[in-house]
Amino acid sequence: MNTGSDEPAEVAVAADDMRANGVHSEQEGEPGLGSRAPEFIKARRVLHVSWQVGVFVVGLAVVVAGIIMLPLPGPGWVVIFGGMAIWATEFVWAQLVLRWTKRKVTEAAQRALDPKVRRRNIILTVLGLVIVGVLAGIYLWKFGLVMPWKIKDQ
């Protein structure tokens, strides 16, 4: 929510005014949007901008490390979302992205627990395993079990 001011306190005041008027956020348990920097940092403009730059650089380093881990061994997506969480401590756009992601993951989990979807997933998994088994059987029937290395020669 942009109030047209750089003062972080106005965002909280506007959110409180919305609740007082009967307008509630999507989920009341979520903390408000905005910077979570300590008050003494938010009180000084230069220090707050420096803090934001530092948070951005650290979050960027973590996100880039996660992107590098996607094709390489490592928990790429976990690290990327960790970087987003670092950004979310300071930037509203990252907080909104994380809320959207959390909502979508929750919806997907609920859909996965649906008995019809679970049955379909089990059927598709069994069908895939049968196809892989048949292909492996055809390969073994056609070419036999030949190891790619020569154990007898060693």
PDB file of C-alpha atoms in Angstrom, residues 16-133:
ATOM      1  CA  ASP A  16      -5.159   0.475  11.612  1.00  0.00           C
ATOM      2  CA  ASP A  17      -7.641   2.953  10.135  1.00  0.00           C
ATOM      3  CA  MET A  18      -8.817   0.316   7.653  1.00  0.00           C
ATOM      4  CA  ARG A  19      -9.433  -2.197  10.461  1.00  0.00           C
ATOM      5  CA  ALA A  20     -11.272   0.425  12.507  1.00  0.00           C
ATOM      6  CA  ASN A  21     -13.571   1.095   9.548  1.00  0.00           C
ATOM      7  CA  GLY A  22     -14.425  -2.588   9.185  1.00  0.00           C
ATOM      8  CA  VAL A  23     -12.025  -3.334   6.324  1.00  0.00           C
ATOM      9  CA  HIS A  24      -9.904  -6.341   7.267  1.00  0.00           C
ATOM     10  CA  SER A  25      -6.879  -7.807   5.569  1.00  0.00           C
ATOM     11  CA  GLU A  26      -7.135 -11.118   3.790  1.00  0.00           C
ATOM     12  CA  GLN A  27      -5.674 -12.964   6.768  1.00  0.00           C
ATOM     13  CA  GLU A  28      -5.617 -11.243  10.143  1.00  0.00           C
ATOM     14  CA  GLY A  29      -2.759 -13.377  11.466  1.00  0.00           C
ATOM     15  CA  GLU A  30      -0.246 -11.894   9.014  1.00  0.00           C
ATOM     16  CA  PRO A  31       1.984  -9.036  10.108  1.00  0.00           C
ATOM     17  CA  GLY A  32       1.579  -5.687   8.414  1.00  0.00           C
ATOM     18  CA  LEU A  33       3.493  -4.717   5.329  1.00  0.00           C
ATOM     19  CA  GLY A  34       6.582  -2.568   5.480  1.00  0.00           C
ATOM     20  CA  SER A  35      10.065  -2.421   6.892  1.00  0.00           C
ATOM     21  CA  ARG A  36      11.000  -4.530   9.886  1.00  0.00           C
ATOM     22  CA  ALA A  37      14.173  -2.555  10.525  1.00  0.00           C
ATOM     23  CA  PRO A  38      14.776  -1.411  14.114  1.00  0.00           C
ATOM     24  CA  GLU A  39      13.218   1.945  14.991  1.00  0.00           C
ATOM     25  CA  PHE A  40      16.559   3.723  15.455  1.00  0.00           C
ATOM     26  CA  ILE A  41      17.466   2.787  11.877  1.00  0.00           C
ATOM     27  CA  LYS A  42      14.104   3.879  10.461  1.00  0.00           C
ATOM     28  CA  ALA A  43      14.435   7.209  12.275  1.00  0.00           C
ATOM     29  CA  ARG A  44      17.489   8.211  10.202  1.00  0.00           C
ATOM     30  CA  ARG A  45      16.947   8.394   6.447  1.00  0.00           C
ATOM     31  CA  VAL A  46      20.564   7.732   5.404  1.00  0.00           C
ATOM     32  CA  LEU A  47      20.874   4.810   7.798  1.00  0.00           C
ATOM     33  CA  HIS A  48      17.571   3.359   6.623  1.00  0.00           C
ATOM     34  CA  VAL A  49      18.546   3.574   2.950  1.00  0.00           C
ATOM     35  CA  SER A  50      21.898   1.963   3.791  1.00  0.00           C
ATOM     36  CA  TRP A  51      20.028  -0.785   5.647  1.00  0.00           C
ATOM     37  CA  GLN A  52      17.771  -1.352   2.637  1.00  0.00           C
ATOM     38  CA  VAL A  53      20.747  -1.546   0.271  1.00  0.00           C
ATOM     39  CA  GLY A  54      22.425  -4.058   2.581  1.00  0.00           C
ATOM     40  CA  VAL A  55      19.291  -6.199   2.822  1.00  0.00           C
ATOM     41  CA  PHE A  56      18.886  -6.058  -0.958  1.00  0.00           C
ATOM     42  CA  VAL A  57      22.495  -7.094  -1.602  1.00  0.00           C
ATOM     43  CA  VAL A  58      22.380  -9.984   0.887  1.00  0.00           C
ATOM     44  CA  GLY A  59      19.001 -11.152  -0.480  1.00  0.00           C
ATOM     45  CA  LEU A  60      20.309 -10.884  -4.047  1.00  0.00           C
ATOM     46  CA  ALA A  61      23.368 -12.974  -3.181  1.00  0.00           C
ATOM     47  CA  VAL A  62      21.156 -15.671  -1.643  1.00  0.00           C
ATOM     48  CA  VAL A  63      18.731 -15.666  -4.604  1.00  0.00           C
ATOM     49  CA  VAL A  64      21.609 -15.872  -7.105  1.00  0.00           C
ATOM     50  CA  ALA A  65      23.110 -18.771  -5.118  1.00  0.00           C
ATOM     51  CA  GLY A  66      19.706 -20.505  -5.296  1.00  0.00           C
ATOM     52  CA  ILE A  67      19.479 -19.945  -9.051  1.00  0.00           C
ATOM     53  CA  ILE A  68      22.959 -21.431  -9.448  1.00  0.00           C
ATOM     54  CA  MET A  69      21.840 -24.435  -7.371  1.00  0.00           C
ATOM     55  CA  LEU A  70      18.880 -25.165  -9.641  1.00  0.00           C
ATOM     56  CA  PRO A  71      20.924 -27.096 -12.245  1.00  0.00           C
ATOM     57  CA  LEU A  72      23.621 -28.073  -9.720  1.00  0.00           C
ATOM     58  CA  PRO A  73      23.253 -30.240  -6.618  1.00  0.00           C
ATOM     59  CA  GLY A  74      21.687 -28.306  -3.800  1.00  0.00           C
ATOM     60  CA  PRO A  75      18.350 -27.045  -2.482  1.00  0.00           C
ATOM     61  CA  GLY A  76      17.860 -24.366  -5.154  1.00  0.00           C
ATOM     62  CA  TRP A  77      14.210 -23.462  -4.563  1.00  0.00           C
ATOM     63  CA  VAL A  78      14.616 -23.464  -0.789  1.00  0.00           C
ATOM     64  CA  VAL A  79      17.537 -21.047  -1.067  1.00  0.00           C
ATOM     65  CA  ILE A  80      15.633 -18.816  -3.521  1.00  0.00           C
ATOM     66  CA  PHE A  81      12.680 -18.572  -1.147  1.00  0.00           C
ATOM     67  CA  GLY A  82      15.137 -17.907   1.681  1.00  0.00           C
ATOM     68  CA  GLY A  83      16.457 -14.934  -0.286  1.00  0.00           C
ATOM     69  CA  MET A  84      12.901 -13.761  -0.865  1.00  0.00           C
ATOM     70  CA  ALA A  85      12.312 -13.999   2.888  1.00  0.00           C
ATOM     71  CA  ILE A  86      15.376 -11.839   3.469  1.00  0.00           C
ATOM     72  CA  TRP A  87      14.001  -9.272   1.027  1.00  0.00           C
ATOM     73  CA  ALA A  88      10.587  -9.502   2.696  1.00  0.00           C
ATOM     74  CA  THR A  89      12.056  -8.159   5.929  1.00  0.00           C
ATOM     75  CA  GLU A  90      12.408  -4.813   4.185  1.00  0.00           C
ATOM     76  CA  PHE A  91      10.446  -4.613   0.921  1.00  0.00           C
ATOM     77  CA  VAL A  92       6.671  -4.695   0.512  1.00  0.00           C
ATOM     78  CA  TRP A  93       6.819  -6.266  -2.960  1.00  0.00           C
ATOM     79  CA  ALA A  94       8.725  -9.270  -1.561  1.00  0.00           C
ATOM     80  CA  GLN A  95       6.216  -9.595   1.294  1.00  0.00           C
ATOM     81  CA  LEU A  96       3.375  -9.674  -1.236  1.00  0.00           C
ATOM     82  CA  VAL A  97       5.187 -12.267  -3.380  1.00  0.00           C
ATOM     83  CA  LEU A  98       5.755 -14.481  -0.333  1.00  0.00           C
ATOM     84  CA  ARG A  99       2.107 -14.161   0.742  1.00  0.00           C
ATOM     85  CA  TRP A 100       0.957 -15.081  -2.779  1.00  0.00           C
ATOM     86  CA  THR A 101       3.368 -18.042  -2.858  1.00  0.00           C
ATOM     87  CA  LYS A 102       2.238 -19.241   0.562  1.00  0.00           C
ATOM     88  CA  ARG A 103      -1.411 -19.024  -0.506  1.00  0.00           C
ATOM     89  CA  LYS A 104      -0.733 -20.968  -3.735  1.00  0.00           C
ATOM     90  CA  VAL A 105       1.251 -23.676  -1.913  1.00  0.00           C
ATOM     91  CA  THR A 106      -1.552 -24.041   0.639  1.00  0.00           C
ATOM     92  CA  GLU A 107      -4.130 -24.327  -2.155  1.00  0.00           C
ATOM     93  CA  ALA A 108      -2.008 -26.939  -3.953  1.00  0.00           C
ATOM     94  CA  ALA A 109      -1.632 -28.934  -0.744  1.00  0.00           C
ATOM     95  CA  GLN A 110      -5.391 -28.885  -0.222  1.00  0.00           C
ATOM     96  CA  ARG A 111      -5.957 -30.041  -3.809  1.00  0.00           C
ATOM     97  CA  ALA A 112      -3.380 -32.822  -3.371  1.00  0.00           C
ATOM     98  CA  LEU A 113      -5.254 -34.099  -0.319  1.00  0.00           C
ATOM     99  CA  ASP A 114      -8.491 -34.376  -2.307  1.00  0.00           C
ATOM    100  CA  PRO A 115      -9.307 -38.110  -2.662  1.00  0.00           C
ATOM    101  CA  LYS A 116     -10.080 -37.826  -6.394  1.00  0.00           C
ATOM    102  CA  VAL A 117      -6.773 -36.101  -7.095  1.00  0.00           C
ATOM    103  CA  ARG A 118      -4.840 -38.611  -4.976  1.00  0.00           C
ATOM    104  CA  ARG A 119      -6.466 -41.510  -6.803  1.00  0.00           C
ATOM    105  CA  ARG A 120      -5.611 -39.944 -10.169  1.00  0.00           C
ATOM    106  CA  ASN A 121      -2.001 -39.348  -9.086  1.00  0.00           C
ATOM    107  CA  ILE A 122      -1.634 -42.944  -7.885  1.00  0.00           C
ATOM    108  CA  ILE A 123      -3.068 -44.270 -11.162  1.00  0.00           C
ATOM    109  CA  LEU A 124      -0.708 -42.067 -13.211  1.00  0.00           C
ATOM    110  CA  THR A 125       2.289 -43.138 -11.104  1.00  0.00           C
ATOM    111  CA  VAL A 126       1.471 -46.840 -11.494  1.00  0.00           C
ATOM    112  CA  LEU A 127       0.918 -46.362 -15.236  1.00  0.00           C
ATOM    113  CA  GLY A 128       4.300 -44.604 -15.543  1.00  0.00           C
ATOM    114  CA  LEU A 129       6.050 -47.372 -13.613  1.00  0.00           C
ATOM    115  CA  VAL A 130       4.432 -50.022 -15.831  1.00  0.00           C
ATOM    116  CA  ILE A 131       5.597 -48.192 -18.976  1.00  0.00           C
ATOM    117  CA  VAL A 132       9.154 -47.865 -17.618  1.00  0.00           C
ATOM    118  CA  GLY A 133       9.127 -51.551 -16.648  1.00  0.00           C
TER     119      GLY A 133
END
